[in-house]
Short mmCIF file of C-alpha atoms in Angstrom, two decimals:
data_model
loop_
_atom_site.label_atom_id
_atom_site.label_comp_id
_atom_site.label_asym_id
_atom_site.label_seq_id
_atom_site.Cartn_x
_atom_site.Cartn_y
_atom_site.Cartn_z
CA UNK A 1 -63.91 42.66 55.67
CA UNK A 2 -60.79 41.52 54.37
CA UNK A 3 -60.12 42.44 50.44
CA UNK A 4 -60.69 39.52 48.09
CA UNK A 5 -57.56 38.44 46.48
CA UNK A 6 -57.71 37.57 42.69
CA UNK A 7 -54.61 35.50 41.65
CA UNK A 8 -53.36 36.11 38.23
CA UNK A 9 -53.32 32.46 36.98
CA UNK A 10 -52.24 31.79 33.47
CA UNK A 11 -54.69 30.58 30.97
CA UNK A 12 -54.59 27.12 30.07
CA UNK A 13 -53.03 26.36 26.86
CA UNK A 14 -55.11 25.28 24.01
CA UNK A 15 -55.50 21.44 23.30
CA UNK A 16 -55.87 20.17 19.38
CA UNK A 17 -57.50 17.33 17.84
CA UNK A 18 -54.71 16.55 15.15
CA UNK A 19 -55.16 14.36 12.10
CA UNK A 20 -51.69 13.69 10.83
CA UNK A 21 -51.08 11.87 7.41
CA UNK A 22 -48.05 10.25 6.39
CA UNK A 23 -46.53 7.55 4.06
CA UNK A 24 -43.91 6.52 6.48
CA UNK A 25 -43.41 6.36 10.41
CA UNK A 26 -41.54 4.18 12.89
CA UNK A 27 -40.26 1.62 12.96
CA UNK A 28 -38.99 2.44 9.33
CA UNK A 29 -35.77 3.98 9.25
CA UNK A 30 -35.69 7.49 7.11
CA UNK A 31 -35.30 11.04 8.16
CA UNK A 32 -39.15 11.60 7.44
CA UNK A 33 -40.09 8.66 9.77
CA UNK A 34 -37.88 9.70 12.55
CA UNK A 35 -38.58 13.50 12.65
CA UNK A 36 -42.15 12.96 12.36
CA UNK A 37 -42.09 10.63 15.38
CA UNK A 38 -40.38 13.26 17.67
CA UNK A 39 -43.09 15.81 16.84
CA UNK A 40 -46.32 13.58 17.21
CA UNK A 41 -44.21 12.77 20.59
CA UNK A 42 -43.68 16.08 21.43
CA UNK A 43 -47.42 17.27 20.14
CA UNK A 44 -48.90 14.45 22.30
CA UNK A 45 -46.46 15.40 25.53
CA UNK A 46 -47.81 18.91 25.53
CA UNK A 47 -51.69 17.62 25.66
CA UNK A 48 -52.79 17.19 21.76
CA UNK A 49 -54.71 14.59 20.71
CA UNK A 50 -53.00 12.69 17.71
CA UNK A 51 -54.95 10.60 15.12
CA UNK A 52 -52.15 9.36 12.54
CA UNK A 53 -53.03 7.81 9.14
CA UNK A 54 -50.65 5.78 7.04
CA UNK A 55 -50.10 2.68 4.79
CA UNK A 56 -50.55 -0.64 6.55
CA UNK A 57 -46.83 -2.27 6.35
CA UNK A 58 -46.23 -6.00 6.24
CA UNK A 59 -43.89 -5.98 9.16
CA UNK A 60 -44.92 -6.01 12.73
CA UNK A 61 -46.77 -2.69 13.48
CA UNK A 62 -46.08 -0.37 16.34
CA UNK A 63 -48.76 -0.38 18.53
CA UNK A 64 -50.33 3.14 18.48
CA UNK A 65 -52.17 2.31 21.67
CA UNK A 66 -48.64 2.09 23.51
CA UNK A 67 -47.33 5.46 21.96
CA UNK A 68 -50.77 7.27 23.34
CA UNK A 69 -52.33 7.96 19.88
CA UNK A 70 -54.83 6.57 17.33
CA UNK A 71 -53.64 4.92 13.97
CA UNK A 72 -55.53 4.58 10.84
CA UNK A 73 -54.16 2.01 8.79
CA UNK A 74 -54.93 2.50 4.74
CA UNK A 75 -53.96 0.46 1.89
CA UNK A 76 -50.84 0.77 -0.09
CA UNK A 77 -48.37 -0.30 -2.75
CA UNK A 78 -44.32 -0.78 -2.66
CA UNK A 79 -42.63 2.15 -3.78
CA UNK A 80 -40.10 1.17 -6.58
CA UNK A 81 -36.35 0.81 -5.23
CA UNK A 82 -37.72 1.44 -1.75
CA UNK A 83 -39.07 -2.07 -0.92
CA UNK A 84 -39.21 -1.26 2.77
CA UNK A 85 -41.65 1.34 2.03
CA UNK A 86 -45.26 1.90 0.76
CA UNK A 87 -47.24 4.69 -1.07
CA UNK A 88 -50.25 4.98 0.26
CA UNK A 89 -53.29 4.45 -2.13
CA UNK A 90 -56.14 6.93 -2.54
CA UNK A 91 -58.59 6.67 0.51
CA UNK A 92 -60.68 10.11 0.34
CA UNK A 93 -63.90 7.86 1.71
CA UNK A 94 -61.92 6.46 4.63
CA UNK A 95 -60.75 9.84 5.63
CA UNK A 96 -63.77 11.55 5.34
CA UNK A 97 -65.85 8.53 7.05
CA UNK A 98 -63.30 8.73 10.16
CA UNK A 99 -63.12 12.72 10.26
CA UNK A 100 -66.87 13.10 9.87
CA UNK A 101 -67.32 10.62 12.85
CA UNK A 102 -64.48 12.64 15.10
CA UNK A 103 -63.76 15.90 13.48
CA UNK A 104 -59.81 17.21 13.88
CA UNK A 105 -59.29 20.45 14.57
CA UNK A 106 -56.41 20.25 11.76
CA UNK A 107 -55.04 17.91 8.99
CA UNK A 108 -51.25 18.14 8.85
CA UNK A 109 -50.33 16.19 5.39
CA UNK A 110 -46.68 15.09 5.84
CA UNK A 111 -46.39 13.29 2.57
CA UNK A 112 -47.53 14.12 -1.16
CA UNK A 113 -48.79 10.93 -2.34
CA UNK A 114 -52.04 9.74 -3.48
CA UNK A 115 -52.65 9.19 0.49
CA UNK A 116 -51.86 13.06 1.26
CA UNK A 117 -53.80 14.02 -1.96
CA UNK A 118 -56.89 12.23 -0.45
CA UNK A 119 -56.49 13.82 2.80
CA UNK A 120 -56.47 17.32 1.32
CA UNK A 121 -59.62 16.70 -0.79
CA UNK A 122 -61.18 15.06 2.34
CA UNK A 123 -60.22 17.78 4.77
CA UNK A 124 -61.49 20.35 2.23
CA UNK A 125 -64.81 18.45 1.87
CA UNK A 126 -65.43 18.47 5.58
CA UNK A 127 -63.74 22.37 5.60
CA UNK A 128 -61.44 21.40 8.10
CA UNK A 129 -57.95 23.49 7.80
CA UNK A 130 -55.00 22.10 6.45
CA UNK A 131 -51.29 22.71 6.95
CA UNK A 132 -48.15 20.42 5.17
CA UNK A 133 -44.66 19.54 5.18
CA UNK A 134 -42.25 19.63 2.42
CA UNK A 135 -39.90 17.23 3.35
CA UNK A 136 -38.59 15.30 0.52
CA UNK A 137 -37.11 16.42 -2.94
CA UNK A 138 -38.77 14.14 -4.94
CA UNK A 139 -38.10 16.43 -8.33
CA UNK A 140 -34.55 16.26 -7.97
CA UNK A 141 -34.65 12.09 -7.19
CA UNK A 142 -35.98 11.85 -10.82
CA UNK A 143 -32.67 13.16 -12.44
CA UNK A 144 -30.91 10.18 -10.71
CA UNK A 145 -33.12 7.36 -11.98
CA UNK A 146 -32.95 8.56 -15.62
CA UNK A 147 -36.50 10.45 -15.38
CA UNK A 148 -35.14 13.87 -15.45
CA UNK A 149 -37.96 14.97 -18.02
CA UNK A 150 -40.33 14.45 -14.86
CA UNK A 151 -39.03 17.36 -12.99
CA UNK A 152 -41.01 20.15 -14.27
CA UNK A 153 -44.64 17.98 -13.74
CA UNK A 154 -43.27 16.59 -10.41
CA UNK A 155 -42.74 20.60 -9.11
CA UNK A 156 -46.19 21.71 -10.84
CA UNK A 157 -47.70 18.94 -8.85
CA UNK A 158 -46.06 19.88 -5.41
CA UNK A 159 -46.77 23.24 -6.16
CA UNK A 160 -50.33 22.66 -6.49
CA UNK A 161 -50.73 20.41 -3.71
CA UNK A 162 -48.91 22.66 -1.06
CA UNK A 163 -50.54 25.90 -2.30
CA UNK A 164 -54.01 24.04 -1.45
CA UNK A 165 -52.94 24.45 2.46
CA UNK A 166 -52.94 27.20 4.61
CA UNK A 167 -49.08 26.98 5.27
CA UNK A 168 -46.10 24.64 4.13
CA UNK A 169 -43.56 24.05 6.59
CA UNK A 170 -39.78 23.88 5.42
CA UNK A 171 -36.74 23.04 7.49
CA UNK A 172 -34.35 25.79 6.25
CA UNK A 173 -34.30 29.13 5.25
CA UNK A 174 -32.49 27.86 1.78
CA UNK A 175 -35.45 25.74 1.05
CA UNK A 176 -38.09 28.19 1.89
CA UNK A 177 -36.19 30.63 -0.58
CA UNK A 178 -35.97 27.81 -3.39
CA UNK A 179 -39.56 27.13 -3.19
CA UNK A 180 -40.92 30.81 -2.97
CA UNK A 181 -39.06 31.30 -6.09
CA UNK A 182 -40.74 28.47 -7.80
CA UNK A 183 -44.03 29.67 -6.63
CA UNK A 184 -44.63 27.71 -3.34
CA UNK A 185 -46.53 30.39 -1.11
CA UNK A 186 -47.27 30.48 2.55
CA UNK A 187 -43.83 29.06 3.53
CA UNK A 188 -42.70 29.04 6.92
CA UNK A 189 -39.44 27.67 8.51
CA UNK A 190 -39.56 24.85 11.05
CA UNK A 191 -35.94 23.43 11.65
CA UNK A 192 -35.04 20.08 12.96
CA UNK A 193 -33.97 18.71 16.27
CA UNK A 194 -31.28 16.27 17.64
CA UNK A 195 -31.64 13.87 20.70
CA UNK A 196 -28.33 14.89 22.18
CA UNK A 197 -28.88 12.34 25.01
CA UNK A 198 -28.89 9.27 22.63
CA UNK A 199 -26.39 10.98 20.14
CA UNK A 200 -23.42 11.61 22.62
CA UNK A 201 -19.60 11.43 22.17
CA UNK A 202 -19.66 9.25 25.05
CA UNK A 203 -20.80 6.31 23.24
CA UNK A 204 -17.76 5.73 21.66
CA UNK A 205 -16.85 2.02 21.73
CA UNK A 206 -13.56 0.62 21.42
CA UNK A 207 -15.14 -2.58 21.32
CA UNK A 208 -16.82 -1.88 18.46
CA UNK A 209 -13.79 -0.65 16.95
CA UNK A 210 -11.99 -3.46 17.26
CA UNK A 211 -14.77 -5.35 15.57
CA UNK A 212 -13.83 -3.17 12.73
CA UNK A 213 -10.33 -4.21 12.63
CA UNK A 214 -9.17 -0.96 13.62
CA UNK A 215 -6.60 0.39 16.18
CA UNK A 216 -7.30 3.53 18.34
CA UNK A 217 -4.77 5.22 16.12
CA UNK A 218 -6.89 4.55 13.04
CA UNK A 219 -9.15 7.17 11.61
CA UNK A 220 -12.46 5.89 10.62
CA UNK A 221 -14.55 7.78 8.21
CA UNK A 222 -18.20 7.45 8.48
CA UNK A 223 -21.52 7.83 6.25
CA UNK A 224 -24.87 7.28 7.46
CA UNK A 225 -27.99 6.88 5.21
CA UNK A 226 -29.48 5.20 2.47
CA UNK A 227 -27.30 3.59 -0.41
CA UNK A 228 -28.90 4.69 -3.57
CA UNK A 229 -27.98 7.01 -6.48
CA UNK A 230 -29.57 10.22 -5.14
CA UNK A 231 -27.16 10.22 -1.98
CA UNK A 232 -24.01 11.43 -4.48
CA UNK A 233 -22.15 8.26 -3.45
CA UNK A 234 -19.60 8.61 -6.34
CA UNK A 235 -18.39 11.78 -4.30
CA UNK A 236 -18.17 9.64 -1.45
CA UNK A 237 -15.75 7.11 -3.06
CA UNK A 238 -13.94 10.23 -4.69
CA UNK A 239 -13.27 11.61 -1.27
CA UNK A 240 -12.11 8.41 0.39
CA UNK A 241 -9.06 8.42 -2.04
CA UNK A 242 -8.26 11.77 -1.21
CA UNK A 243 -8.54 11.04 2.42
CA UNK A 244 -5.88 7.98 2.00
CA UNK A 245 -3.52 10.23 0.07
CA UNK A 246 -3.25 11.85 3.33
CA UNK A 247 -4.27 8.66 5.81
CA UNK A 248 -3.38 5.61 4.10
CA UNK A 249 -4.71 3.24 6.84
CA UNK A 250 -8.04 5.35 6.85
CA UNK A 251 -11.38 2.93 7.04
CA UNK A 252 -14.93 3.70 5.68
CA UNK A 253 -17.82 2.48 7.80
CA UNK A 254 -21.08 2.99 6.12
CA UNK A 255 -24.23 2.61 7.90
CA UNK A 256 -27.56 1.88 6.07
CA UNK A 257 -28.65 -0.05 3.00
CA UNK A 258 -30.08 0.43 -0.38
CA UNK A 259 -29.95 -0.67 -4.15
CA UNK A 260 -26.40 0.47 -4.65
CA UNK A 261 -24.94 -1.64 -2.13
CA UNK A 262 -23.63 -4.21 -4.21
CA UNK A 263 -22.13 -1.81 -6.83
CA UNK A 264 -20.36 -0.10 -3.65
CA UNK A 265 -19.13 -3.35 -2.23
CA UNK A 266 -17.28 -4.09 -5.50
CA UNK A 267 -16.19 -0.24 -6.02
CA UNK A 268 -15.07 -0.01 -2.00
CA UNK A 269 -13.85 -3.76 -1.00
CA UNK A 270 -12.32 -2.35 2.15
CA UNK A 271 -15.29 -0.61 3.42
CA UNK A 272 -17.31 -2.03 6.30
CA UNK A 273 -20.89 -2.37 5.25
CA UNK A 274 -22.47 -2.10 8.81
CA UNK A 275 -26.33 -2.19 7.60
CA UNK A 276 -29.16 -0.58 9.30
CA UNK A 277 -28.53 0.49 12.76
CA UNK A 278 -31.18 1.85 15.43
CA UNK A 279 -31.35 3.47 18.81
CA UNK A 280 -28.13 3.20 21.14
CA UNK A 281 -26.61 0.65 18.50
CA UNK A 282 -26.70 3.64 15.81
CA UNK A 283 -25.53 6.29 18.40
CA UNK A 284 -22.43 4.20 19.42
CA UNK A 285 -21.49 3.55 15.62
CA UNK A 286 -21.21 7.47 15.36
CA UNK A 287 -19.56 8.30 18.17
CA UNK A 288 -16.77 5.37 17.45
CA UNK A 289 -15.90 7.10 14.39
CA UNK A 290 -13.30 10.11 13.64
CA UNK A 291 -14.90 11.95 11.05
CA UNK A 292 -18.23 12.23 9.06
CA UNK A 293 -18.63 12.79 5.05
CA UNK A 294 -21.92 13.53 4.09
CA UNK A 295 -22.05 14.06 0.12
CA UNK A 296 -25.93 14.06 -0.61
CA UNK A 297 -27.39 16.73 -2.98
CA UNK A 298 -30.65 15.95 -2.61
CA UNK A 299 -31.69 16.70 1.09
CA UNK A 300 -34.60 18.78 2.51
CA UNK A 301 -32.62 18.81 5.72
CA UNK A 302 -30.45 15.88 6.32
CA UNK A 303 -30.84 14.95 10.06
CA UNK A 304 -27.87 12.65 9.74
CA UNK A 305 -25.83 15.72 9.82
CA UNK A 306 -27.32 16.89 13.24
CA UNK A 307 -26.72 13.33 14.72
CA UNK A 308 -23.15 13.35 13.50
CA UNK A 309 -22.71 16.84 15.20
CA UNK A 310 -24.37 15.76 18.50
CA UNK A 311 -21.86 12.66 18.56
CA UNK A 312 -19.00 15.40 18.13
CA UNK A 313 -17.71 14.33 14.74
CA UNK A 314 -16.02 16.57 12.66
CA UNK A 315 -17.57 16.64 9.34
CA UNK A 316 -17.46 17.62 5.58
CA UNK A 317 -20.70 18.29 3.60
CA UNK A 318 -21.81 20.73 0.74
CA UNK A 319 -23.03 24.07 1.77
CA UNK A 320 -26.72 23.79 1.66
CA UNK A 321 -29.63 22.15 4.04
CA UNK A 322 -28.87 21.38 7.58
CA UNK A 323 -24.75 21.55 6.90
CA UNK A 324 -25.56 25.04 5.45
CA UNK A 325 -27.70 26.35 8.09
CA UNK A 326 -25.46 25.02 11.35
CA UNK A 327 -22.04 24.55 10.05
CA UNK A 328 -19.24 27.26 10.57
CA UNK A 329 -16.37 26.54 7.77
CA UNK A 330 -13.27 25.64 9.79
CA UNK A 331 -14.97 25.96 13.10
CA UNK A 332 -17.00 22.88 13.54
CA UNK A 333 -16.65 21.52 10.25
CA UNK A 334 -15.56 22.29 6.42
CA UNK A 335 -18.13 23.16 3.73
CA UNK A 336 -17.79 22.39 0.09
CA UNK A 337 -19.34 24.67 -2.71
CA UNK A 338 -22.58 22.81 -3.81
CA UNK A 339 -22.41 20.21 -6.28
CA UNK A 340 -18.30 20.66 -6.84
CA UNK A 341 -17.03 17.01 -6.28
CA UNK A 342 -13.68 18.37 -6.50
CA UNK A 343 -14.24 20.73 -3.65
CA UNK A 344 -15.92 18.13 -1.50
CA UNK A 345 -12.80 15.72 -1.78
CA UNK A 346 -10.46 18.81 -1.08
CA UNK A 347 -12.25 19.31 2.26
CA UNK A 348 -12.21 15.56 2.85
CA UNK A 349 -8.42 15.28 2.38
CA UNK A 350 -7.90 18.73 4.40
CA UNK A 351 -9.76 17.52 7.37
CA UNK A 352 -7.95 14.09 7.32
CA UNK A 353 -4.56 16.22 7.40
CA UNK A 354 -5.89 18.08 10.42
CA UNK A 355 -6.41 14.63 11.94
CA UNK A 356 -2.97 13.40 11.70
CA UNK A 357 -0.83 16.70 11.70
CA UNK A 358 -2.77 18.82 14.31
CA UNK A 359 -4.74 16.57 16.34
CA UNK A 360 -5.92 19.28 18.98
CA UNK A 361 -7.33 21.51 16.51
CA UNK A 362 -9.19 18.37 15.03
CA UNK A 363 -10.63 17.68 18.37
CA UNK A 364 -11.70 21.29 19.23
CA UNK A 365 -13.56 21.22 15.72
CA UNK A 366 -15.47 18.09 17.39
CA UNK A 367 -16.03 19.82 20.35
CA UNK A 368 -17.73 22.52 18.60
CA UNK A 369 -19.77 20.52 16.96
CA UNK A 370 -21.31 18.85 19.99
CA UNK A 371 -21.72 22.39 21.14
CA UNK A 372 -23.86 23.64 18.31
CA UNK A 373 -25.72 20.43 18.51
CA UNK A 374 -26.51 20.82 22.31
CA UNK A 375 -28.69 24.13 21.08
CA UNK A 376 -31.09 22.37 18.64
CA UNK A 377 -33.61 20.61 21.43
CA UNK A 378 -36.45 18.79 20.29
CA UNK A 379 -38.22 20.74 22.76
CA UNK A 380 -37.70 24.06 21.17
CA UNK A 381 -38.80 22.67 17.35
CA UNK A 382 -41.96 21.10 19.26
CA UNK A 383 -42.94 24.36 20.58
CA UNK A 384 -42.28 26.52 17.37
CA UNK A 385 -44.56 23.80 15.32
CA UNK A 386 -47.32 23.92 18.32
CA UNK A 387 -47.59 27.70 17.71
CA UNK A 388 -48.05 27.52 14.00
CA UNK A 389 -50.87 24.82 14.24
CA UNK A 390 -52.59 27.02 16.86
CA UNK A 391 -52.28 30.16 14.51
CA UNK A 392 -54.13 28.80 12.04
CA UNK A 393 -56.83 27.01 13.94
#
């Protein structure tokens, strides 16, 4: 009689039914929507069932069935100064009805508006575990709109919100330390990834540069993001002056739109305002520039930093968020002391000087930024996210 062979097969990975609640999703263009779509796509590919709840938008909806997940569209209202976005209105009854019929294993709340608060209450009512993301520094935005007195109440609300969840995911260790000092509990760091196939130096286009009216020798300075007060665009304008002292022919390209566009057009008449760009067109704008400036002081992470790095752009940013985590000063970019406009402009002038005086060293910085980005694969980020979700269900 032959011995019985028992094969040691690996256990099947557990599949979750996830209810994701957010105020924003593709085709909207912002860091939260883009990052969340990557996470949803990655979790779905790993066999998890996704139900996405978000406010109904007036523009064309993305067909969720074509993306392999279910959507629950709720009522919303426009967000002041952000006409393309909506704040979800309270929808506790809708969510209870949905989740009672098809109970999720976990509710993941991405944004903290009325819809997010409704999700938190509905999940507690049904005794479904909840986790959350901290993705936007709403409390710091208040200073840029003359509402600094609201910072303490906003922080108190956010702390109450996130401390009612089993864990809150934050994008960086510095963000975790800052929130922990403010009384936030159960914080876990989940970094962001970047699509290095899409954002790639090989997408550089001399045709696009000719459309900008620049020659191969003209240094093109790029900024990508919303043209709004919280993005610290005064530092961008000051940095451009410093760059032109070293490189008089330098041109600034701005990708994005927002309430500050008219003022910037007046202040920077020679700048190229490219508007919102997506996909390969956005990637080509990155790769066709020569250096990247990111003056924002209000990011929880700053996805555009990784997109610029993946595109091989030497960059200047403040020493915090994604730049503080991944940029090594002098090796793959230059870092300015947080909040010091004079230091940011000095770093911009120094990088422009390297472009003209030591082009090989400048190109080496660009190669190093690309190498750094290549290690930040989305698959690793999704596996980390999945492990945290499985641990609390």
